[in-house]
Structures are given as C-alpha cells and as structure tokens.
Coordinates of N, CA and C in Angstrom, one line a residue:
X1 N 0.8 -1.2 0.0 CA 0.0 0.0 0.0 C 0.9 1.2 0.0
X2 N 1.0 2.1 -1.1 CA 1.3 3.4 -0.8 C 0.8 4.5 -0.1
X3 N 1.1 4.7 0.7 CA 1.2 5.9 1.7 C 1.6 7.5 1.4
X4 N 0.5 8.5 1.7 CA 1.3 9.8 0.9 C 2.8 10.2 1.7
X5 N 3.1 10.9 1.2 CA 5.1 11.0 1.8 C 4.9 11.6 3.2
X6 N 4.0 12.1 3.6 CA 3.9 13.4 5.3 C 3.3 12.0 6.4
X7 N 3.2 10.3 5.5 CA 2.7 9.5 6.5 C 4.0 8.1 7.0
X8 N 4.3 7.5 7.6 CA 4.1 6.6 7.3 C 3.8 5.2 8.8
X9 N 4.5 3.7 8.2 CA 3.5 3.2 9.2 C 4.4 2.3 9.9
X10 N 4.5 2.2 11.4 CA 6.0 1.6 11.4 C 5.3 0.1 12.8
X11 N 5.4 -0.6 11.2 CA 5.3 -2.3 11.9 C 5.5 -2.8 12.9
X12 N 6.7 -2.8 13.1 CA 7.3 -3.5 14.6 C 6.6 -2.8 16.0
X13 N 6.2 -0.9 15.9 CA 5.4 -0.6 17.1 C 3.9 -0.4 16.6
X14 N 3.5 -0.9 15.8 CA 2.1 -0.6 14.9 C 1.9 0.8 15.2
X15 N 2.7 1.6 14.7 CA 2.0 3.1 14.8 C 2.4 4.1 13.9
X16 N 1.1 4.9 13.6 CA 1.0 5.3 12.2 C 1.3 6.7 12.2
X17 N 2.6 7.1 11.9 CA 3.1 8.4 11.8 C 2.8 9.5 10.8
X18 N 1.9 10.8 11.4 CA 2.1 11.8 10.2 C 2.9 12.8 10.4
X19 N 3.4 13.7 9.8 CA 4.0 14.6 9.4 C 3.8 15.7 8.5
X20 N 2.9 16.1 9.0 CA 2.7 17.5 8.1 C 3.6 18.5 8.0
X21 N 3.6 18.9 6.4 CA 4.8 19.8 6.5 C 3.8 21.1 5.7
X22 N 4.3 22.3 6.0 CA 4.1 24.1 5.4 C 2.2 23.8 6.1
X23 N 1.3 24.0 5.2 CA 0.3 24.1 5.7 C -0.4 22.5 5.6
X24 N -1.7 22.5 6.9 CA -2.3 21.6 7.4 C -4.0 22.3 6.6
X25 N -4.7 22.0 6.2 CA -5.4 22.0 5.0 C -6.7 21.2 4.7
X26 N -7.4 21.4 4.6 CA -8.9 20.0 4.1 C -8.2 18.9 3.6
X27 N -7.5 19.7 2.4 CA -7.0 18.2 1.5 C -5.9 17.2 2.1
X28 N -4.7 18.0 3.2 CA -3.9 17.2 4.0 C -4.9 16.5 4.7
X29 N -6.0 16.5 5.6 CA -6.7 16.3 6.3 C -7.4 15.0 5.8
X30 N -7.7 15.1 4.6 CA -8.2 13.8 3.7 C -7.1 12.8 3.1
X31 N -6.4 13.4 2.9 CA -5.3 12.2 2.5 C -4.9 11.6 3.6
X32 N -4.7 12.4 4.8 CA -4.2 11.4 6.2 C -5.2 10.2 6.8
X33 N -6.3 11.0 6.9 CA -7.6 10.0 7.1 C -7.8 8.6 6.4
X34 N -8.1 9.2 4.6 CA -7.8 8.0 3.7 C -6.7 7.0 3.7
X35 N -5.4 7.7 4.0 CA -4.6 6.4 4.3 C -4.7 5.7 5.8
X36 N -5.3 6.5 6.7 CA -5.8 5.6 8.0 C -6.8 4.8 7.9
X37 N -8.3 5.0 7.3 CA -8.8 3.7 7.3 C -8.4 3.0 6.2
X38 N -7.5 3.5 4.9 CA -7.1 2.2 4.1 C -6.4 0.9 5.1
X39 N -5.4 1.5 6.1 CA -4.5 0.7 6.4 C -5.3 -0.1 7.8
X40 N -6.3 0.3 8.2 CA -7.7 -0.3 9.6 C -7.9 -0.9 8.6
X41 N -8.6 -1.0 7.6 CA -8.9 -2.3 6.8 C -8.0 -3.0 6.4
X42 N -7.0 -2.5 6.0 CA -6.2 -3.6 5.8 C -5.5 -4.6 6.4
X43 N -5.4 -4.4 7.9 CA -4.7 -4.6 8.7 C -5.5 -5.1 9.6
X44 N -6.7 -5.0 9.5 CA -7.7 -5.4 10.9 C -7.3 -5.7 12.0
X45 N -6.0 -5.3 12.5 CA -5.7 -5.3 14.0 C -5.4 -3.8 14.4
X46 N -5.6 -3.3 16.1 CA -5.4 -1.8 16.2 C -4.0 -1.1 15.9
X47 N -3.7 -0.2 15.9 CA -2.2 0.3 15.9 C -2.4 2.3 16.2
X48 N -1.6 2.4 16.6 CA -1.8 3.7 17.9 C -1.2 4.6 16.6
X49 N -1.6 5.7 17.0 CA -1.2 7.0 15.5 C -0.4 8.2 16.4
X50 N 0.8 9.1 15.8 CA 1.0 10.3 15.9 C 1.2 11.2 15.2
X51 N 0.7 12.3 15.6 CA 0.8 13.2 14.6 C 2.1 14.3 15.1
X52 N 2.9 14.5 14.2 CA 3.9 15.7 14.7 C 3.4 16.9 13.4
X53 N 3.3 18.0 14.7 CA 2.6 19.2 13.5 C 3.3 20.1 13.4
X54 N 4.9 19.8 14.5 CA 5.9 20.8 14.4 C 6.0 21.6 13.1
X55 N 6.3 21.0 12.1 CA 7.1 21.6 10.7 C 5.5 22.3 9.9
X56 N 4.6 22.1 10.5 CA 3.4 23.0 9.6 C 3.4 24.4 9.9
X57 N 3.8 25.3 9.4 CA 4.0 26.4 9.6 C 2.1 27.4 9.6
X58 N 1.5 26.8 9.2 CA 0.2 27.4 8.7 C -1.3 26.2 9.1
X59 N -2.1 26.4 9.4 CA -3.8 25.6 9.8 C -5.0 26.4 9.2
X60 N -5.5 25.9 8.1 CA -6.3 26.2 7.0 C -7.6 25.6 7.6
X61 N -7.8 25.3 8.7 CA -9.1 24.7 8.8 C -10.6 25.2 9.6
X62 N -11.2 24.7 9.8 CA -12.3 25.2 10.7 C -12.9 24.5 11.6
X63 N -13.3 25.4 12.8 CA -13.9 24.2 13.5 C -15.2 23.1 12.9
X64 N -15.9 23.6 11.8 CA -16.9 23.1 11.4 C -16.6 21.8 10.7
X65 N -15.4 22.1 10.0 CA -14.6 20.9 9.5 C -14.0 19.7 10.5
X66 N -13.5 20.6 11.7 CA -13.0 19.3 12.8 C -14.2 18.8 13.3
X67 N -15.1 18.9 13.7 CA -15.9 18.8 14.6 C -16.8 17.1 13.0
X68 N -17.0 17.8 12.0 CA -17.1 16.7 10.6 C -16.0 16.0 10.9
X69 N -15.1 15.9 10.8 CA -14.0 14.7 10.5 C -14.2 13.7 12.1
X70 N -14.0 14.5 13.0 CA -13.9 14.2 14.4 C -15.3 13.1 14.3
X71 N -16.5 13.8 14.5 CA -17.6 12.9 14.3 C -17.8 11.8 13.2
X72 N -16.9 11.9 12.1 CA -16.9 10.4 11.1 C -15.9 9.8 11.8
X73 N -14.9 10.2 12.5 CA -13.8 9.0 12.8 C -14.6 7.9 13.9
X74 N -14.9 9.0 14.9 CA -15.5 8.5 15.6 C -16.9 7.5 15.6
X75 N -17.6 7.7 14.4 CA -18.4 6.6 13.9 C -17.8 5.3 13.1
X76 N -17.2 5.4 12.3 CA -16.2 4.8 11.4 C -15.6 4.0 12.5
X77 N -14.9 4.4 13.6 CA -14.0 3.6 14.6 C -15.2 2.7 15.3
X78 N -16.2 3.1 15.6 CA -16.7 2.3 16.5 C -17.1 0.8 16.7
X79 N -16.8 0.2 17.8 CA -17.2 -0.9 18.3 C -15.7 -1.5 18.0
X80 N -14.5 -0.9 17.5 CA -13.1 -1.4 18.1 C -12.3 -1.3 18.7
X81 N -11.5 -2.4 18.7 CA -10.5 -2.1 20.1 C -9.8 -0.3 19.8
X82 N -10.1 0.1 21.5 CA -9.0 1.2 22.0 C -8.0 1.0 20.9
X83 N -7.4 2.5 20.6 CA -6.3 3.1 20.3 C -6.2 4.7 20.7
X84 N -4.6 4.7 20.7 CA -4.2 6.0 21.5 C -3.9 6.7 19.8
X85 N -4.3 8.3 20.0 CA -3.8 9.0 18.8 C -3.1 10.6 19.7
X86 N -1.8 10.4 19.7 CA -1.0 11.4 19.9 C -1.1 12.6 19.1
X87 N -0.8 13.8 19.3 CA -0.8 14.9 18.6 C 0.1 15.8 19.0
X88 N 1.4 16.3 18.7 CA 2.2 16.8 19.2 C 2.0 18.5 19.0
X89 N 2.1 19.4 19.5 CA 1.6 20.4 18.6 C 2.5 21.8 19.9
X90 N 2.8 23.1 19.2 CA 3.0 24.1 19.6 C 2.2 25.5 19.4
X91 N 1.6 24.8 18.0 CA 0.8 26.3 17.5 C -0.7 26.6 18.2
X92 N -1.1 27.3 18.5 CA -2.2 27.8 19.4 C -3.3 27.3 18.4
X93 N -3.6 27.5 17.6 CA -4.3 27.0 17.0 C -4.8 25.5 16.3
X94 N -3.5 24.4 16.1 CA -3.4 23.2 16.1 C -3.9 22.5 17.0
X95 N -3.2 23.3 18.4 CA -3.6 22.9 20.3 C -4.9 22.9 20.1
X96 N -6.2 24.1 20.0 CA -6.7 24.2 19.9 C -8.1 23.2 18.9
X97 N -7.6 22.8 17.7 CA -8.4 22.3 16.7 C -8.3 20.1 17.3
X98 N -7.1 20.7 18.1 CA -6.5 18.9 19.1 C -7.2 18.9 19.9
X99 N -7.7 19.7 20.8 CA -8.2 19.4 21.8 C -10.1 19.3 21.8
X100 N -10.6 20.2 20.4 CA -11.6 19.9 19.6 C -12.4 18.2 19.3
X101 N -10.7 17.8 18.6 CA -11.0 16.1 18.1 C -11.3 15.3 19.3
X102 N -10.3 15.8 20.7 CA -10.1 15.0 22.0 C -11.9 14.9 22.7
X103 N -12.1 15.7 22.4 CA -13.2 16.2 23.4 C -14.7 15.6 22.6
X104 N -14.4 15.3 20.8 CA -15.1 14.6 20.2 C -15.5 13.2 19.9
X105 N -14.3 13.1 20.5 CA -14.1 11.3 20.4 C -14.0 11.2 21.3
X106 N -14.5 11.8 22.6 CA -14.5 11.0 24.1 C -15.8 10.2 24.1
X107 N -15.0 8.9 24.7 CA -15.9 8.4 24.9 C -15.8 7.1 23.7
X108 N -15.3 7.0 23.1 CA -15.3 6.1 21.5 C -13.7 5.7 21.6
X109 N -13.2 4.7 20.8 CA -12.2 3.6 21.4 C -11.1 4.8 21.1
X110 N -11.4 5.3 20.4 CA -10.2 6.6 19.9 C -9.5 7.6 21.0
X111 N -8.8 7.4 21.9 CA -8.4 8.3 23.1 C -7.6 9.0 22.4
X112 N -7.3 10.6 22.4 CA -6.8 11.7 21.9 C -6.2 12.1 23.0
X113 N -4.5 12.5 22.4 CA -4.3 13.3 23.7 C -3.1 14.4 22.9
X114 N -3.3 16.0 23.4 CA -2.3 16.7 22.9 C -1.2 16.5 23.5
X115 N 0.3 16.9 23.1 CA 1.5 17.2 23.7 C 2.1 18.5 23.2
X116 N 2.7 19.1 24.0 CA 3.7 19.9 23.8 C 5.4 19.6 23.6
X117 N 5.3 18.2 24.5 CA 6.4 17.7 24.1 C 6.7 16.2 24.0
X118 N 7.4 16.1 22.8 CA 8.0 14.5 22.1 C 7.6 14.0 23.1
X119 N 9.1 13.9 24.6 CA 9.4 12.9 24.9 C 7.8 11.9 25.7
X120 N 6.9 13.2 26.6 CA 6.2 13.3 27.0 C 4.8 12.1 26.1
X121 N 4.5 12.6 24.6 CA 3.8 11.9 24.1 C 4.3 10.6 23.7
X122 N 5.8 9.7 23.9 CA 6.3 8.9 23.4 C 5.7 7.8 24.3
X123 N 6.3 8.7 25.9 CA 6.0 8.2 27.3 C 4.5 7.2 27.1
X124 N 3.3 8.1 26.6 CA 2.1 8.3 26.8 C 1.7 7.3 25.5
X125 N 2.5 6.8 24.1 CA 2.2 5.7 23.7 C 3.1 4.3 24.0
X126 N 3.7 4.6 24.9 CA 4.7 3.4 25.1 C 5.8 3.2 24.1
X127 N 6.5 4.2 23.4 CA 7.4 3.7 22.1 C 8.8 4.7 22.8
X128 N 9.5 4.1 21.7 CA 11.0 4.5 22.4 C 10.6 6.2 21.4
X129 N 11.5 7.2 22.9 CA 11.4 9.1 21.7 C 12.1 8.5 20.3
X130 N 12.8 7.7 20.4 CA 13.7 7.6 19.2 C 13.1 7.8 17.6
X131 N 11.9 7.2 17.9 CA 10.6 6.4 16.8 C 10.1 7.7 16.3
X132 N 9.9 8.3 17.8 CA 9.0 9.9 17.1 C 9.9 10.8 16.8
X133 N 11.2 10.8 16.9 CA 11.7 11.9 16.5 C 12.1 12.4 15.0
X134 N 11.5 13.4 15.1 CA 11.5 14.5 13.8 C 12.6 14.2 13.1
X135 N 12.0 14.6 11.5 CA 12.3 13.8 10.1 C 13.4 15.7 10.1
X136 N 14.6 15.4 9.1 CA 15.4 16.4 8.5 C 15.7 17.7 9.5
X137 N 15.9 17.4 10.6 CA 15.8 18.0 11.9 C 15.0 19.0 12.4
X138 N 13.8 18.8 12.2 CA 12.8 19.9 12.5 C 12.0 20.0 14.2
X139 N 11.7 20.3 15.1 CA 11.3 20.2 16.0 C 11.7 21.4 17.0

C-alpha cells in the first residue's frame, strides 16, 4: 500500500506516523484520514497513531470541519478495540483544533491526547522518543 510522503506506518510498534509539513489543510486532512482507514482495513488489527505538526508552519481549517471529520472518525471507529492518537503540537491553534477532536471522540475507542512535548507523548504511547523523532531535523 502506498502511503502519501507526510505519512508513514512503522510495523514492529504498529503506529501510524504523520507529518505535516508548510500548511495543514482539508486536503492534507483527507489524505491522512484516507490512508488511516485504508490501512484499519487492511490490517484489521489496532495500531496507535502520531501526529507531529511541528514543521506546519500554517492551519487552514475550521472548527466546522473538525468537529465533521472528528464525528466520522468517531463513527467509522466504533465498536473497536481502544487506540491511542498522539498529537504533538505548539501552535495555538493546532492545540486548539486537538483538543476539539479530543473532546469529540470521548468516549469512543479513539483516546486523543495533545502534547507539547515529544518525549512526553512517546512516554504516553509506550514507544521508544527515538521512533518519534522528527524527520530532517525539525522540531
């Protein structure tokens, strides 16, 4: 399965890394989604997700949009096993659109949690910082 380049998916700790880079966007927003339930079906076992939003310099979205995506994940996921979805973030407004999705998926197998920092969110999926650390030294 190809994977767009801002994703990918790392086997041995089953967890599905994104990386957005310059702006975060509808269309980034659909491509990341699309390749997460391509790879839940494919895979039919759980595997925990992070998102590092360090390198996005820009968030093109709206809450009306999170609050849509937030409420299809959250139906889409249901009746599966728990998974944890990290979201690393600094920008006041990413924080903010993260703690939107957290607060929409409570309650459904999907546990959201923001971080401000790596090591902090590594701790919180159980993987070594090594795994999450930032691609072409950004962070």
């Amino acid at each position: 399965m190809k994977l767009p380049p801002d994703v990918e998916f790392l086997d041995d700790i089953r967890l599905l890394v994104y990386r957005p880079r310059g702006v975060i966007d509808e269309a980034a927003v659909k491509r990341v989604v699309s390749a997460l339930e391509d790879l839940e079906a494919k895979l039919q076992k759980p595997f925990d997700r992070f998102s590092d939003t360090l390198a996005a310099h820009e968030v093109e979205l709206n809450f009306k949009y999170i609050i849509q995506v937030s409420l299809h994940r959250r139906l889409s996921y249901a009746g599966r096993p728990t998974v944890k979805s990290a979201i690393l973030a600094t920008d006041s407004t990413m924080i903010h659109y993260g703690r939107l999705h957290a607060v929409l998926t409570q309650g459904s197998p999907i546990n959201v949690r923001i971080f401000q920092d790596r090591k902090e969110a590594a701790k919180w999926l159980g993987v070594p910082i090594e795994r999450l650390a930032a691609k072409s030294g950004t962070d």
